[in-house]
Every structure is written in structure tokens, then in C-alpha cells.
Amino acid sequence: MKSKVSIVRCSSYQEGLVHESVRRAIDLIGGITNFIKPQSRVLVKPNLLMAKPPSAGIDTHPEIVRSVVKILKKIGCEVFVGDGPSVWGNQIENVDLVYEVSGVKQVCQDEGAALVKFEKKIWKKNFPFTSWVDTSDCIINLPKFKTHDFTLLTGAIKNLFGLIPGTYKTELHKNYFDPKDFSKILVDIYEEIRPCLTIVDGIVAMEGDGPATSGKLRNLNLLLASSDCVALDSILALIMGVAPLDILTNKEALGRNLGQAQLDSIEILGEELRDVMGEPFMLPSTSLIRKIPRPALKLAKKLIRYYPYLEAKNCLHCQACIEACPFQAISMKKEKINFNYSKCSACFCCQEACPAQAIKVKRNLFAKMIGL
Ligand code: SF4
Ligand code: SF4
């Protein structure tokens, strides 16, 4: 059977418009009760990466959360909203501040949803998940559509990484620093925790060096919904201008029969895909390796390297990058950030943590020589 993905246009984050559009996105694929039983306990999981206001376009917009809470409340559900924001090294982003600044706290207060923290863990399939995955009957996944320096796309499957609380996320980054291995971990998580429904915030998406302050915002004016995260991420890939199976999580998940990645296995409802595919997204600097012909790729991967470097004029000396680095490859000397490239794994956690666009990506000499 084909997986259903709805695509709905929504031109702004105005409350009424978002509500109408979210409702339509859900109705197109069968309506809320097709996925959630009335009176259920539901965990709503937005992407709350860092303490930035909605205008920064980094976190899932609070109006999407509001709309979903309202829809759930209308069918008598008990609603919990939470995320495990980023962990910079051993320092966990201040969750209270993230909830406050992102606007999600206010929405929960307005709509009578419980804002929860991912403090208690339960182990499932070798991962410590937030215990809220067991407390709830089902999960609604609310990712933000963004490019990602490490995984190329952060969408439906990647957003579930936030269900792992605290510093264990750093351990995973440390132990699975190859994007292919890391993608397998993300799919392990998806295999264990399958959201009933995913709604993607693509009203303002992000391209370039996402997923944080170094990315560029793009007004896409779209909401997408599905119960199949693989199908959703495949459609996001196509909108980005990337083949679905070039997203490593899609390839891995398809191989495990966890969803559909081929267009002929996906039924698109609402807008036509060709009508919403504009100019291809500007991809992260680290993805330029895609220009290399396949036969040369294996050798090139060994020779091409990307590194973070400091744009000193932007640096606030906050040291968030030092805390973020899982490999202790960054230090501060004489008021200047220094990278120890012999320790660097090119995970770009530092760039994600930097609040000031002060960390850019540079190529090694070989990459420059071959024009990447
Ligand atoms: S310095 Fe290298 S290893 Fe450390 S966070 Fe940045 S990219 Fe990752
Ligand atoms: S590079 Fe960014 S994260 Fe690091 S100290 Fe400077 S502003 Fe802070």
C-alpha cells in the first residue's frame, strides 16, 4: 500500500492560518482520529534545538505546536509537549530557557498542555529514551525542515534524536562520527519509536549550512504531514533538489522496510509536488562531495576533508563551541578560539552550538584543487 503524504501551502505563521493549514494537512491523510484515539495521552515533540526566538527559524514554530495541541484537545487527549534540546559536550542547553525563548512555554500555558522535561530515562534497544515515550500512548513528531551539515537533511527521522535525553547524545556523536554510521543510529531510533503522525514545519525552512545560526532561511510556505517518516523525508529531499536515497537515513530505513522512499510508492495529497519544487536548496558546504563522479568517490572520500574555522570578527568568546565539541578539539588561547585538527572528526557540533555564525566550513587543499 502506498504511503500518504500531504502537502499544504501556508504563507505565514499567523495563528488562524496555521491552524487551518495544519488541520487540512491532517484531514487530507485521513483526519486526526485516523492516527490518534480520542482520550489518548500524546507526547508532542517539536524540534527545539536552541534558545532562539521563532523569527530565527531554527526551532519548530510555536504556532504549529499550538495548532496540534488544540486539535488533540478537541478529541479529549491529554497532551505533553517536550524536547531534549541540544547538548554541547557535557553541557545541556538550558531547557527552561529554550522553552521560554522558543515561545513553546507560552503556547502550552495558553492551551493547557503540560510542558515536560526529558529527565527520566528508560532503556530500549540499547538507547536511553525519555521515559515520556512510555508514559504516552503515542507521539506526534513536529520537525523543522532544515539542511544539516552532518546529515544533509534534518526532518522527520532526525528529529527523533531529541528523544534521547542529556549527554548520551554526545556519546553517540563521539562513537558514530561517520555520517553513514550515525544515520544507522538514527534509523535504529526510528525503528524503536515510531511516531503516529509527523507534521513538518516548512513554512520557513533552512538551506545552506544548517541547522542553526549559519544556515539561511528560505520562505517555502509549506506544511507536510504523514505517518511515514521515510516517505516524508523523501519528499523533503525532492523539494531540496536531492535524490531521496542520497539521504542516508532514507536509504537505511528503506533497506529495513520501515517506509517508502520511491515516488511511485507515495501518494501525494494536496499540492502537486512539481508545483512546490522551486530552485534547488543551497546545500551545506560539506555536501559538495556529491559533485564527484561515483567511480572516484571512494578514493576522494579518503582525500577530501572539511574543517571548521573561526570567523574571528563574529566570535563572542562565549566558549559554547568548546563545550559542544565531543572530541575536545577546541580550546581558547589568548582570547582566541583554536581548533586542533588532529582531533577533529568534522561532526560540526561546534558550528551548530555557535550562537554567532562565527564558525564556518573550510576545505582541505585537495578539495580545493579539484574544485569542490
Ligand atoms: S572541532 Fe571538529 S570534532 Fe569538534 S565539534 Fe567542531 S567539527 Fe566536531
Ligand atoms: S566561535 Fe561561536 S561558540 Fe565559539 S566562542 Fe566564538 S561565538 Fe562562542
Short mmCIF file of C-alpha atoms in Angstrom, two decimals, residues 24-261:
data_model
loop_
_atom_site.label_atom_id
_atom_site.label_comp_id
_atom_site.label_asym_id
_atom_site.label_seq_id
_atom_site.Cartn_x
_atom_site.Cartn_y
_atom_site.Cartn_z
CA ARG A 24 -6.09 20.48 6.32
CA ALA A 25 -2.73 18.68 6.17
CA ILE A 26 -4.04 16.11 8.67
CA ASP A 27 -7.50 15.82 7.09
CA LEU A 28 -6.00 15.08 3.67
CA ILE A 29 -4.39 11.92 5.03
CA GLY A 30 -7.47 10.73 6.90
CA GLY A 31 -8.07 13.07 9.85
CA ILE A 32 -6.65 13.09 13.35
CA THR A 33 -8.60 10.06 14.60
CA ASN A 34 -7.02 8.01 11.84
CA PHE A 35 -3.79 8.29 13.86
CA ILE A 36 -4.75 9.11 17.44
CA LYS A 37 -7.54 7.60 19.50
CA PRO A 38 -9.68 10.13 21.41
CA GLN A 39 -8.69 10.48 25.09
CA SER A 40 -5.13 9.29 24.44
CA ARG A 41 -2.05 10.57 26.22
CA VAL A 42 0.05 12.18 23.50
CA LEU A 43 3.66 13.41 23.53
CA VAL A 44 4.16 16.27 21.06
CA LYS A 45 7.82 16.51 20.07
CA PRO A 46 8.84 19.73 18.27
CA ASN A 47 12.42 20.43 17.19
CA LEU A 48 13.70 22.81 19.87
CA LEU A 49 17.38 22.93 19.08
CA MET A 50 18.36 26.05 20.96
CA ALA A 51 17.09 29.11 22.79
CA LYS A 52 16.24 31.29 19.81
CA PRO A 53 13.07 33.24 19.07
CA PRO A 54 10.66 31.97 16.38
CA SER A 55 11.96 34.62 13.95
CA ALA A 56 15.37 32.87 13.90
CA GLY A 57 13.77 29.94 12.03
CA ILE A 58 15.81 27.35 13.94
CA ASP A 59 13.14 25.74 16.16
CA THR A 60 9.70 24.44 15.19
CA HIS A 61 7.42 27.46 15.25
CA PRO A 62 5.20 27.64 18.36
CA GLU A 63 2.08 28.24 16.27
CA ILE A 64 2.44 24.74 14.80
CA VAL A 65 2.63 23.37 18.33
CA ARG A 66 -0.42 25.42 19.34
CA SER A 67 -2.45 24.12 16.46
CA VAL A 68 -1.60 20.47 17.14
CA VAL A 69 -2.38 20.86 20.85
CA LYS A 70 -5.78 22.38 20.00
CA ILE A 71 -6.61 19.55 17.61
CA LEU A 72 -5.66 16.95 20.21
CA LYS A 73 -7.56 18.69 22.99
CA LYS A 74 -10.66 18.71 20.83
CA ILE A 75 -10.69 14.90 20.82
CA GLY A 76 -10.13 14.79 24.58
CA CYS A 77 -6.42 13.94 24.62
CA GLU A 78 -4.04 14.65 27.46
CA VAL A 79 -1.15 16.47 25.83
CA PHE A 80 2.51 16.66 26.87
CA VAL A 81 4.96 18.83 24.95
CA GLY A 82 8.70 18.37 25.26
CA ASP A 83 12.08 18.03 23.62
CA GLY A 84 15.60 17.25 24.73
CA PRO A 85 17.40 20.27 23.24
CA SER A 86 20.98 20.07 22.08
CA VAL A 87 23.79 19.03 24.32
CA TRP A 88 27.01 20.89 23.83
CA GLY A 89 29.66 18.45 25.02
CA ASN A 90 28.71 17.79 28.61
CA GLN A 91 26.70 20.96 28.89
CA ILE A 92 23.00 20.58 28.25
CA GLU A 93 21.29 23.60 26.70
CA ASN A 94 19.16 25.30 29.36
CA VAL A 95 15.82 23.62 28.70
CA ASP A 96 13.77 26.22 30.60
CA LEU A 97 15.34 28.97 28.53
CA VAL A 98 14.74 27.06 25.30
CA TYR A 99 11.07 26.56 26.18
CA GLU A 100 10.70 30.23 27.12
CA VAL A 101 12.54 31.84 24.21
CA SER A 102 11.15 29.50 21.54
CA GLY A 103 7.62 30.53 22.52
CA VAL A 104 6.55 26.96 23.31
CA LYS A 105 6.11 27.64 27.04
CA GLN A 106 3.58 30.40 26.34
CA VAL A 107 1.67 28.18 23.91
CA CYS A 108 1.44 25.37 26.48
CA GLN A 109 0.17 27.84 29.10
CA ASP A 110 -2.40 29.26 26.68
CA GLU A 111 -3.67 25.88 25.50
CA GLY A 112 -3.48 23.84 28.72
CA ALA A 113 -0.79 21.37 27.63
CA ALA A 114 1.82 20.05 30.05
CA LEU A 115 5.35 21.18 29.20
CA VAL A 116 7.63 18.32 30.24
CA LYS A 117 11.36 17.78 30.61
CA PHE A 118 13.20 14.68 29.47
CA GLU A 119 14.83 13.95 32.82
CA LYS A 120 13.96 10.30 33.47
CA LYS A 121 15.22 7.64 31.09
CA ILE A 122 14.13 4.19 30.06
CA TRP A 123 16.39 1.89 28.05
CA LYS A 124 15.08 0.41 24.82
CA LYS A 125 17.21 -1.29 22.19
CA ASN A 126 20.46 0.00 23.72
CA PHE A 127 19.29 3.61 23.87
CA PRO A 128 18.20 5.64 26.87
CA PHE A 129 14.97 7.29 25.74
CA THR A 130 12.98 9.83 27.70
CA SER A 131 10.51 7.96 29.88
CA TRP A 132 7.76 10.08 28.27
CA VAL A 133 7.80 7.70 25.31
CA ASP A 134 6.33 5.08 27.65
CA THR A 135 4.12 7.45 29.61
CA SER A 136 2.39 8.43 26.37
CA ASP A 137 0.19 6.29 24.14
CA CYS A 138 1.63 7.90 21.02
CA ILE A 139 3.98 10.58 19.73
CA ILE A 140 3.35 13.42 17.31
CA ASN A 141 6.62 14.45 15.68
CA LEU A 142 6.96 18.12 14.65
CA PRO A 143 10.29 18.61 12.86
CA LYS A 144 11.56 21.77 11.22
CA PHE A 145 12.65 21.40 7.59
CA LYS A 146 16.37 22.28 7.50
CA THR A 147 19.60 21.33 5.84
CA HIS A 148 22.22 19.80 8.12
CA ASP A 149 25.99 19.93 7.79
CA PHE A 150 26.37 16.37 9.02
CA THR A 151 23.25 14.51 7.83
CA LEU A 152 22.34 16.77 4.87
CA LEU A 153 18.69 16.92 5.95
CA THR A 154 17.11 17.28 9.35
CA GLY A 155 13.46 16.35 9.03
CA ALA A 156 11.17 13.59 10.25
CA ILE A 157 13.67 10.88 11.25
CA LYS A 158 16.45 13.15 12.55
CA ASN A 159 14.04 14.98 14.87
CA LEU A 160 13.58 11.78 16.89
CA PHE A 161 17.21 12.03 18.06
CA GLY A 162 15.90 14.56 20.61
CA LEU A 163 14.06 11.73 22.40
CA ILE A 164 17.46 10.68 23.76
CA PRO A 165 17.94 12.81 26.85
CA GLY A 166 21.05 14.57 28.11
CA THR A 167 24.66 13.94 27.35
CA TYR A 168 24.14 10.49 25.83
CA LYS A 169 23.63 12.33 22.55
CA THR A 170 27.25 13.46 22.73
CA GLU A 171 28.37 9.88 23.28
CA LEU A 172 26.56 8.83 20.13
CA HIS A 173 28.13 11.66 18.13
CA LYS A 174 31.53 10.61 19.50
CA ASN A 175 31.13 6.92 18.71
CA TYR A 176 29.38 7.23 15.36
CA PHE A 177 31.22 10.09 13.70
CA ASP A 178 30.88 8.72 10.17
CA PRO A 179 27.59 10.04 8.67
CA LYS A 180 26.70 6.54 7.44
CA ASP A 181 27.09 5.02 10.91
CA PHE A 182 25.30 7.92 12.53
CA SER A 183 22.40 7.53 10.08
CA LYS A 184 22.08 3.87 11.12
CA ILE A 185 21.73 5.02 14.72
CA LEU A 186 19.00 7.47 13.72
CA VAL A 187 17.15 4.68 11.94
CA ASP A 188 17.58 2.41 14.98
CA ILE A 189 15.81 5.11 16.97
CA TYR A 190 13.05 5.38 14.35
CA GLU A 191 12.65 1.61 14.29
CA GLU A 192 12.09 1.62 18.05
CA ILE A 193 9.96 4.76 18.36
CA ARG A 194 7.52 5.22 15.51
CA PRO A 195 5.51 8.44 15.77
CA CYS A 196 1.81 8.08 14.93
CA LEU A 197 1.96 11.25 12.91
CA THR A 198 4.58 13.72 11.72
CA ILE A 199 3.88 17.30 10.64
CA VAL A 200 6.81 19.19 9.13
CA ASP A 201 7.20 22.93 9.66
CA GLY A 202 8.36 24.05 6.23
CA ILE A 203 6.73 27.47 6.27
CA VAL A 204 10.16 28.98 6.85
CA ALA A 205 12.73 26.31 6.01
CA MET A 206 16.53 26.50 6.17
CA GLU A 207 19.16 25.92 3.47
CA GLY A 208 22.94 26.20 3.32
CA ASP A 209 24.97 25.44 6.43
CA GLY A 210 22.04 24.43 8.65
CA PRO A 211 20.71 23.52 11.13
CA ALA A 212 21.48 26.53 13.32
CA THR A 213 22.71 30.10 13.02
CA SER A 214 24.94 29.50 9.98
CA GLY A 215 22.03 28.38 7.79
CA LYS A 216 19.98 30.66 5.54
CA LEU A 217 16.22 30.97 5.91
CA ARG A 218 14.03 30.17 2.96
CA ASN A 219 10.34 31.06 2.77
CA LEU A 220 8.90 27.82 1.48
CA ASN A 221 5.35 28.35 2.77
CA LEU A 222 4.64 24.62 3.15
CA LEU A 223 3.38 22.18 5.74
CA LEU A 224 3.69 18.44 5.13
CA ALA A 225 2.15 15.55 7.06
CA SER A 226 2.38 11.75 7.05
CA SER A 227 2.57 8.76 9.34
CA ASP A 228 5.56 7.50 7.30
CA CYS A 229 8.74 9.43 8.22
CA VAL A 230 10.70 7.84 5.35
CA ALA A 231 8.15 8.98 2.78
CA LEU A 232 8.08 12.45 4.32
CA ASP A 233 11.88 12.79 4.30
CA SER A 234 11.93 11.53 0.70
CA ILE A 235 9.52 14.29 -0.35
CA LEU A 236 11.59 16.85 1.60
CA ALA A 237 14.69 15.61 -0.25
CA LEU A 238 12.99 16.10 -3.61
CA ILE A 239 11.91 19.61 -2.63
CA MET A 240 15.55 20.31 -1.69
CA GLY A 241 16.67 19.08 -5.11
CA VAL A 242 18.29 15.91 -3.77
CA ALA A 243 17.52 12.28 -4.67
CA PRO A 244 15.64 10.65 -1.76
CA LEU A 245 18.19 7.86 -1.41
CA ASP A 246 21.03 10.38 -1.12
CA ILE A 247 19.66 10.99 2.37
CA LEU A 248 21.41 8.19 4.24
CA THR A 249 18.59 7.65 6.73
CA ASN A 250 16.15 7.10 3.86
CA LYS A 251 18.43 4.52 2.29
CA GLU A 252 18.94 2.70 5.58
CA ALA A 253 15.24 2.81 6.52
CA LEU A 254 14.14 1.62 3.08
CA GLY A 255 16.56 -1.31 3.38
CA ARG A 256 14.86 -2.25 6.65
CA ASN A 257 11.33 -1.88 5.16
CA LEU A 258 10.48 0.93 7.54
CA GLY A 259 8.79 3.14 4.97
CA GLN A 260 8.57 4.21 1.36
CA ALA A 261 11.25 6.24 -0.39
#
